[in-house]
mmCIF file of C-alpha atoms in Angstrom:
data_model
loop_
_atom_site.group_PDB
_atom_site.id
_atom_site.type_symbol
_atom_site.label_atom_id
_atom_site.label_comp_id
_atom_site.label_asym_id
_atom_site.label_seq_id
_atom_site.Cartn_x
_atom_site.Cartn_y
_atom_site.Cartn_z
ATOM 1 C CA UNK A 882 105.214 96.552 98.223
ATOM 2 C CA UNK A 883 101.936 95.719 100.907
ATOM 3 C CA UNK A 884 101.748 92.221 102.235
ATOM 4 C CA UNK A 885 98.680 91.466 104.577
ATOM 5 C CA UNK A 886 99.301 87.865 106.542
ATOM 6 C CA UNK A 887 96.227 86.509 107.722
ATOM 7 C CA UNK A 888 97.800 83.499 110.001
ATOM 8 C CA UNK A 889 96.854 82.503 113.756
ATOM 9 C CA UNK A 890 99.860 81.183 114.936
ATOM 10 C CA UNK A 891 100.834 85.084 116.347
ATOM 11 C CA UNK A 892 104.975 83.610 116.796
ATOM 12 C CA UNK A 893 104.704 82.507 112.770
ATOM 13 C CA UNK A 894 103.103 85.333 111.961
ATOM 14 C CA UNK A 895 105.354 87.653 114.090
ATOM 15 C CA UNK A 896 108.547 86.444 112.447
ATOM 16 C CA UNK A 897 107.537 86.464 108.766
ATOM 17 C CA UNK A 898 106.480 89.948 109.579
ATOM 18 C CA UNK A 899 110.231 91.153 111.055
ATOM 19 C CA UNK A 900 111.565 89.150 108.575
ATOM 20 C CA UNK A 901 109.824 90.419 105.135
ATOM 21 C CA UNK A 902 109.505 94.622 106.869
ATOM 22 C CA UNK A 903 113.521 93.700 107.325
ATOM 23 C CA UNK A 904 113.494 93.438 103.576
ATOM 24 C CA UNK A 905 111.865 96.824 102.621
ATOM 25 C CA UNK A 906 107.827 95.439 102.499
ATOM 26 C CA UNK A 907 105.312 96.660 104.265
ATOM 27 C CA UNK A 908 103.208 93.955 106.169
ATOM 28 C CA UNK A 909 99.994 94.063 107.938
ATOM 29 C CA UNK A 910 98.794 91.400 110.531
ATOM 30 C CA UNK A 911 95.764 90.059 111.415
ATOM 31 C CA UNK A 912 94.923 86.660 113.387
ATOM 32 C CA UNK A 913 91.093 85.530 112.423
ATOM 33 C CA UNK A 914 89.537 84.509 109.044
ATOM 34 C CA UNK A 915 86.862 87.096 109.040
ATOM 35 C CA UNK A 916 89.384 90.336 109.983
ATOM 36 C CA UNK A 917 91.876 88.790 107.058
ATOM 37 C CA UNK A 918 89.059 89.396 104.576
ATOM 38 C CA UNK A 919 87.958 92.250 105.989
ATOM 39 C CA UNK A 920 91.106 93.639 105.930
ATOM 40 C CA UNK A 921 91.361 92.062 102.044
ATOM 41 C CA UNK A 922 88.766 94.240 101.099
ATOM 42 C CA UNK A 923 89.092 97.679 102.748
ATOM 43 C CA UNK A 924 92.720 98.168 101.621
ATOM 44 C CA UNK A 925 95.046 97.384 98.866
ATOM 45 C CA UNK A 926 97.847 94.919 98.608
ATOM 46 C CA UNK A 927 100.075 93.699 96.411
ATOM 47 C CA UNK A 928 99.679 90.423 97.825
ATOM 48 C CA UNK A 929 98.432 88.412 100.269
ATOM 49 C CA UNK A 930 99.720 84.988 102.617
ATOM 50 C CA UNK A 931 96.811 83.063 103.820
ATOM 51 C CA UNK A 932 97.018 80.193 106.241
ATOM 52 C CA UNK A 933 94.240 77.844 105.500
ATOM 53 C CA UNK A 934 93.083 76.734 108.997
ATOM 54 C CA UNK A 935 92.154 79.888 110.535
ATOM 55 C CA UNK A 936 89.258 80.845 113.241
ATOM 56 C CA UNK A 937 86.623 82.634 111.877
ATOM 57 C CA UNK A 938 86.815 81.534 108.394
ATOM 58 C CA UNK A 939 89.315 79.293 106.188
ATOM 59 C CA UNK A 940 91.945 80.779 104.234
ATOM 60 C CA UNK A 941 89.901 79.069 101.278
ATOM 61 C CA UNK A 942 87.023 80.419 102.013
ATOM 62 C CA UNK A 943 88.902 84.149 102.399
ATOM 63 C CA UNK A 944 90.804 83.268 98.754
ATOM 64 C CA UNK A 945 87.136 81.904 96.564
ATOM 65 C CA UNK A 946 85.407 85.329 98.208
ATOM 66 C CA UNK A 947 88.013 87.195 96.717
ATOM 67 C CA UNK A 948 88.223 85.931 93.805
ATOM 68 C CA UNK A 949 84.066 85.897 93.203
ATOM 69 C CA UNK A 950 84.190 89.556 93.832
ATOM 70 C CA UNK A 951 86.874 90.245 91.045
ATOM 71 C CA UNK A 952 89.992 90.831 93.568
ATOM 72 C CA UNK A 953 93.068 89.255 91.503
ATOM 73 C CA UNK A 954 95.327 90.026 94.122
ATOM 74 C CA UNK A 955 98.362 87.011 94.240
ATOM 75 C CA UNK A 956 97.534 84.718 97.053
ATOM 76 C CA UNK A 957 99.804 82.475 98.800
ATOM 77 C CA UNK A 958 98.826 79.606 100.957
ATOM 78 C CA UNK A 959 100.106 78.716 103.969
ATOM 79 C CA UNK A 960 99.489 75.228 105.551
ATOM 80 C CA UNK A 961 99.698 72.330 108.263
ATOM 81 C CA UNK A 962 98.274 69.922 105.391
ATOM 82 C CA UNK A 963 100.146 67.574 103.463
ATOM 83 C CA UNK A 964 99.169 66.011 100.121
ATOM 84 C CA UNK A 965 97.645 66.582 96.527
ATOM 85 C CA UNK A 966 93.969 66.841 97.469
ATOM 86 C CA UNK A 967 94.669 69.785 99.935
ATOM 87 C CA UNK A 968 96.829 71.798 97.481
ATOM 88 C CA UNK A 969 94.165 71.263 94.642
ATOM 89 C CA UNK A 970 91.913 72.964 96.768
ATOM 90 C CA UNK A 971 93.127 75.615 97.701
ATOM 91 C CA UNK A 972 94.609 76.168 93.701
ATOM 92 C CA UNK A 973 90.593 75.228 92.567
ATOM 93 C CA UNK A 974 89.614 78.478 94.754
ATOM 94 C CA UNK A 975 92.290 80.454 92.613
ATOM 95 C CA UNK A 976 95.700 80.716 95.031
ATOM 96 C CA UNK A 977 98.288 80.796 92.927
ATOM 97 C CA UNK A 978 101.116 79.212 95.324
ATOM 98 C CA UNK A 979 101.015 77.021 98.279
ATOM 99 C CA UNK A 980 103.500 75.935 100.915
ATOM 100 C CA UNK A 981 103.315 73.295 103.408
ATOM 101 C CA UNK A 982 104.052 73.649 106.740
ATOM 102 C CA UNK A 983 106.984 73.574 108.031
ATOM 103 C CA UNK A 984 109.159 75.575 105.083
ATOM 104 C CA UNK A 985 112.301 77.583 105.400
ATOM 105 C CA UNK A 986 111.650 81.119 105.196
ATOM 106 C CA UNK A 987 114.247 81.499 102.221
ATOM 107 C CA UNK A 988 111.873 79.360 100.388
ATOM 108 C CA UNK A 989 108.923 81.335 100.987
ATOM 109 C CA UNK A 990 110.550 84.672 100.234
ATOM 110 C CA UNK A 991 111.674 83.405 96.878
ATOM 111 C CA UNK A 992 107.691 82.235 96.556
ATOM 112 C CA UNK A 993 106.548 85.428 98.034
ATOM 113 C CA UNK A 994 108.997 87.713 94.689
ATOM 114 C CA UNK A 995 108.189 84.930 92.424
ATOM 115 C CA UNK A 996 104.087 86.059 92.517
ATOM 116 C CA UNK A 997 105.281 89.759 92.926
ATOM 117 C CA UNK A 998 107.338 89.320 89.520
ATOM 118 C CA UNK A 999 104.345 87.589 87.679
ATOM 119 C CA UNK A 1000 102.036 89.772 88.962
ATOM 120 C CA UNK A 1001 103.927 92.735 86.606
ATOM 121 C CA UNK A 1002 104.951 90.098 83.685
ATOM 122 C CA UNK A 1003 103.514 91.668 80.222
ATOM 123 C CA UNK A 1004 104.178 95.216 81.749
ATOM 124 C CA UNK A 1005 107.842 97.126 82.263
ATOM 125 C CA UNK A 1006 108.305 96.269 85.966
ATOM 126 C CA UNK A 1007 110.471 99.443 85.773
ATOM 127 C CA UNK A 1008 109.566 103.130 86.689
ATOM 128 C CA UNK A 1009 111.449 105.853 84.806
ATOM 129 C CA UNK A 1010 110.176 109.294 85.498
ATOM 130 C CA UNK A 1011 112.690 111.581 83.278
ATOM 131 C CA UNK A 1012 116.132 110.425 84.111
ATOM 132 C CA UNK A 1013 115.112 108.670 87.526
ATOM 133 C CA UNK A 1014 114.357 104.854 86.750
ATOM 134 C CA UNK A 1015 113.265 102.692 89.990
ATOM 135 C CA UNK A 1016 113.599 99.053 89.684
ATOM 136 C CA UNK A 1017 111.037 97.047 92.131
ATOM 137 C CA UNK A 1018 111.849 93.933 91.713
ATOM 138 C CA UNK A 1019 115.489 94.312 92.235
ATOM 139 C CA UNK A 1020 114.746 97.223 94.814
ATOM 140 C CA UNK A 1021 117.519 99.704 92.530
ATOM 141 C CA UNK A 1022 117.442 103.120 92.036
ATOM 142 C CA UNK A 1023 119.296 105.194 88.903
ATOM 143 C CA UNK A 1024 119.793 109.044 88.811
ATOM 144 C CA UNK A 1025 121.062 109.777 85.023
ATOM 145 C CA UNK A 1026 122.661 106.203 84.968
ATOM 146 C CA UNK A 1027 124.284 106.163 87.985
ATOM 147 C CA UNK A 1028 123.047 103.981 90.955
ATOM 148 C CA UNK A 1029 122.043 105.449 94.118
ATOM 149 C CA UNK A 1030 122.135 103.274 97.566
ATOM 150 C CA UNK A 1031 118.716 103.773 99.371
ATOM 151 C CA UNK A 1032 117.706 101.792 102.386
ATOM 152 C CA UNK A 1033 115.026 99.558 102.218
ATOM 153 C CA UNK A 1034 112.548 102.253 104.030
ATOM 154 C CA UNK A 1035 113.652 104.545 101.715
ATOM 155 C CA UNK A 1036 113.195 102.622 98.794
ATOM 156 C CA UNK A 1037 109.501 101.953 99.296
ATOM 157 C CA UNK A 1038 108.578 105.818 99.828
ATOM 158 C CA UNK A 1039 110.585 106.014 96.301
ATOM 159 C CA UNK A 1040 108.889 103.721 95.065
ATOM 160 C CA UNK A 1041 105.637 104.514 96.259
ATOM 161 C CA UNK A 1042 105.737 107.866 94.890
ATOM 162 C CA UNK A 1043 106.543 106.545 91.720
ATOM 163 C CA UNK A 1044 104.033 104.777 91.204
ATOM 164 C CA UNK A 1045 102.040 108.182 91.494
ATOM 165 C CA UNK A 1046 104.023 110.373 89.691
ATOM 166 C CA UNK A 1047 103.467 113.735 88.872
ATOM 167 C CA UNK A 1048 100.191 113.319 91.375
ATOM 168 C CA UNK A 1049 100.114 114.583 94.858
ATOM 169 C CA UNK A 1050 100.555 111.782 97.757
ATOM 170 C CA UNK A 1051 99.880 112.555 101.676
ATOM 171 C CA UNK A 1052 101.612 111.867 104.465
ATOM 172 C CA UNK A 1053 98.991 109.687 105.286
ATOM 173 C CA UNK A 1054 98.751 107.745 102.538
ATOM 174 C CA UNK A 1055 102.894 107.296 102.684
ATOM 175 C CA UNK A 1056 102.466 106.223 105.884
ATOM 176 C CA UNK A 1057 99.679 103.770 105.391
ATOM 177 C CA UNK A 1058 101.370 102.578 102.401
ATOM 178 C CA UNK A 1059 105.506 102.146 103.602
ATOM 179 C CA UNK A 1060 104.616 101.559 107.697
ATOM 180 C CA UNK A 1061 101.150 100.054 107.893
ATOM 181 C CA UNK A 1062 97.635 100.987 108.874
ATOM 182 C CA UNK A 1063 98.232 100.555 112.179
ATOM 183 C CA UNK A 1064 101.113 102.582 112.711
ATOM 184 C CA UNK A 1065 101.218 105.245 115.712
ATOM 185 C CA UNK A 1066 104.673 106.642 115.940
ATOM 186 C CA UNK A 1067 105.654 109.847 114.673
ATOM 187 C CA UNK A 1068 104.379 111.117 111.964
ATOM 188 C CA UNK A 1069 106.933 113.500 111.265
ATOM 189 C CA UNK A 1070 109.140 110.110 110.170
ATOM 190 C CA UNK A 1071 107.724 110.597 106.040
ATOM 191 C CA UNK A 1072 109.566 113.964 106.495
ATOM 192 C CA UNK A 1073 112.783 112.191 107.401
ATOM 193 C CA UNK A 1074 112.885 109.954 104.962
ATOM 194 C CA UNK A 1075 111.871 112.524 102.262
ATOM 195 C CA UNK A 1076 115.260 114.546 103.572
ATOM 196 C CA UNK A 1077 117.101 111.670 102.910
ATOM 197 C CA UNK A 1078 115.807 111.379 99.521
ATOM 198 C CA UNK A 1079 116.463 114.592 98.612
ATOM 199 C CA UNK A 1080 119.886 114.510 99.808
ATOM 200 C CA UNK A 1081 120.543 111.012 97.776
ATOM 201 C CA UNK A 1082 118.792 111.970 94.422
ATOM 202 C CA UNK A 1083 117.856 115.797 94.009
ATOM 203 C CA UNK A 1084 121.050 117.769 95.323
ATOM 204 C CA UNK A 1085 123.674 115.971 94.176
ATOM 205 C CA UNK A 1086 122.716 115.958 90.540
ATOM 206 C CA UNK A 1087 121.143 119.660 90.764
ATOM 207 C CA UNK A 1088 117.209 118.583 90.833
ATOM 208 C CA UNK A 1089 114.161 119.079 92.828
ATOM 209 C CA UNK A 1090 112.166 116.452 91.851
ATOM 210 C CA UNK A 1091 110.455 115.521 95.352
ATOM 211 C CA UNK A 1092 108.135 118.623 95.541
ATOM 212 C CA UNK A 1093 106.312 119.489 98.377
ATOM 213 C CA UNK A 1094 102.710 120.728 97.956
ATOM 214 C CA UNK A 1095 102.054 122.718 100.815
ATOM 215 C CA UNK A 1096 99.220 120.944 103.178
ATOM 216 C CA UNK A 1097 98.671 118.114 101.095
ATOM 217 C CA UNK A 1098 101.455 116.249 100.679
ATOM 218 C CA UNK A 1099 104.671 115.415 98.441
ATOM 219 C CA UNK A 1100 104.731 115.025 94.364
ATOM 220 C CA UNK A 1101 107.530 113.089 92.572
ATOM 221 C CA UNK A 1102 108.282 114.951 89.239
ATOM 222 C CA UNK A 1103 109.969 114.417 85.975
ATOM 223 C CA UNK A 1104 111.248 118.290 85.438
ATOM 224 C CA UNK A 1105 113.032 120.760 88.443
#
């Protein structure tokens, strides 16, 4: 799961960051309205954490643009404010949650899964791809029944693979995806974790469902 936080207090922002990568999600940072919405629109997320006094541009004004070009992405609200008028607002420009500052980060993680569960309610939040099934929300992974113990890391190249299935997915795009856009370090890390994938869920039950397609990238596959 991508989270972008669009808040300009950078020690805030910092330790939401540590905290929710700590937890297996990938999170993106940026400190100024008009970057956040940039940022909105150029790449995908599964949902986004606005503070609502930012420079540059509100986090209102970053939610109604949004939401007037047809992005439906789950917005959370982040705020100094206190009172009924200022949540209305920012639920009239179509958030969907809001939290006052200051809030205990247990709070806000169980409003940050809350939106990520009703963002899949009406559809199977679980993957199954032959006798793999990937559970997001409660970050579990069965091979023929029995669960297998992934780290967080290498449950969101899982699961980011299965949400592609039987299509071809670069490095690139892995590393966009499960690090963030920003990320300079080796690149030769997706490899890694793909090892360790292999050695959890392919050769202990006789498989070889993480295929590699020769200069393109990896393919996660019901048959082998």
């Amino acid at each position: 799961m991508r989270l972008l936080i669009v808040e300009d207090e950078r020690r805030l922002a910092l330790s939401l960051a540590r905290g929710l990568t700590a937890e297996g999600f990938t999170v993106d940072v940026v400190h100024d309205g008009t970057d956040g919405l940039h940022q909105a629109t150029e790449e995908e997320y599964d949902l986004l954490i606005l503070d609502v006094m930012l420079p540059g541009m509100s986090g209102y004004r970053i939610c109604s643009a949004l939401r007037a070009a047809g992005d439906e992405t789950p917005i959370l609200m982040l705020t100094a404010k206190d009172g009924e008028y200022d949540e209305a607002e920012g639920l009239d420009v179509g958030a969907d949650d809001y939290v006052t500052k200051p809030f205990s980060y247990v709070v806000l993680r169980a409003r940050i899964r809350a939106l990520l569960r009703r963002r899949t309610r009406g559809g199977s939040p679980v993957i199954t791809i032959g006798d793999l099934t990937v559970e997001p929300d409660a970050q579990r992974v069965l091979r023929d029944g029995e669960e297998v113990v992934l780290t967080a890391r290498e449950f969101a190249v899982l699961e980011h693979l299965a949400l592609h299935a039987e299509q071809v997915v670069s490095k690139r795009e892995i590393l966009e995806h499960v690090w963030d856009s920003a990320y300079r370090g080796d690149p030769n890390v997706v490899e890694v974790h793909i090892s360790a994938l292999r050695r959890k869920l392919d050769i202990p039950y006789g498989r070889r469902s993480i295929v590699t397609v020769r200069g393109a990238g990896y393919r996660l596959t019901a048959g082998g």
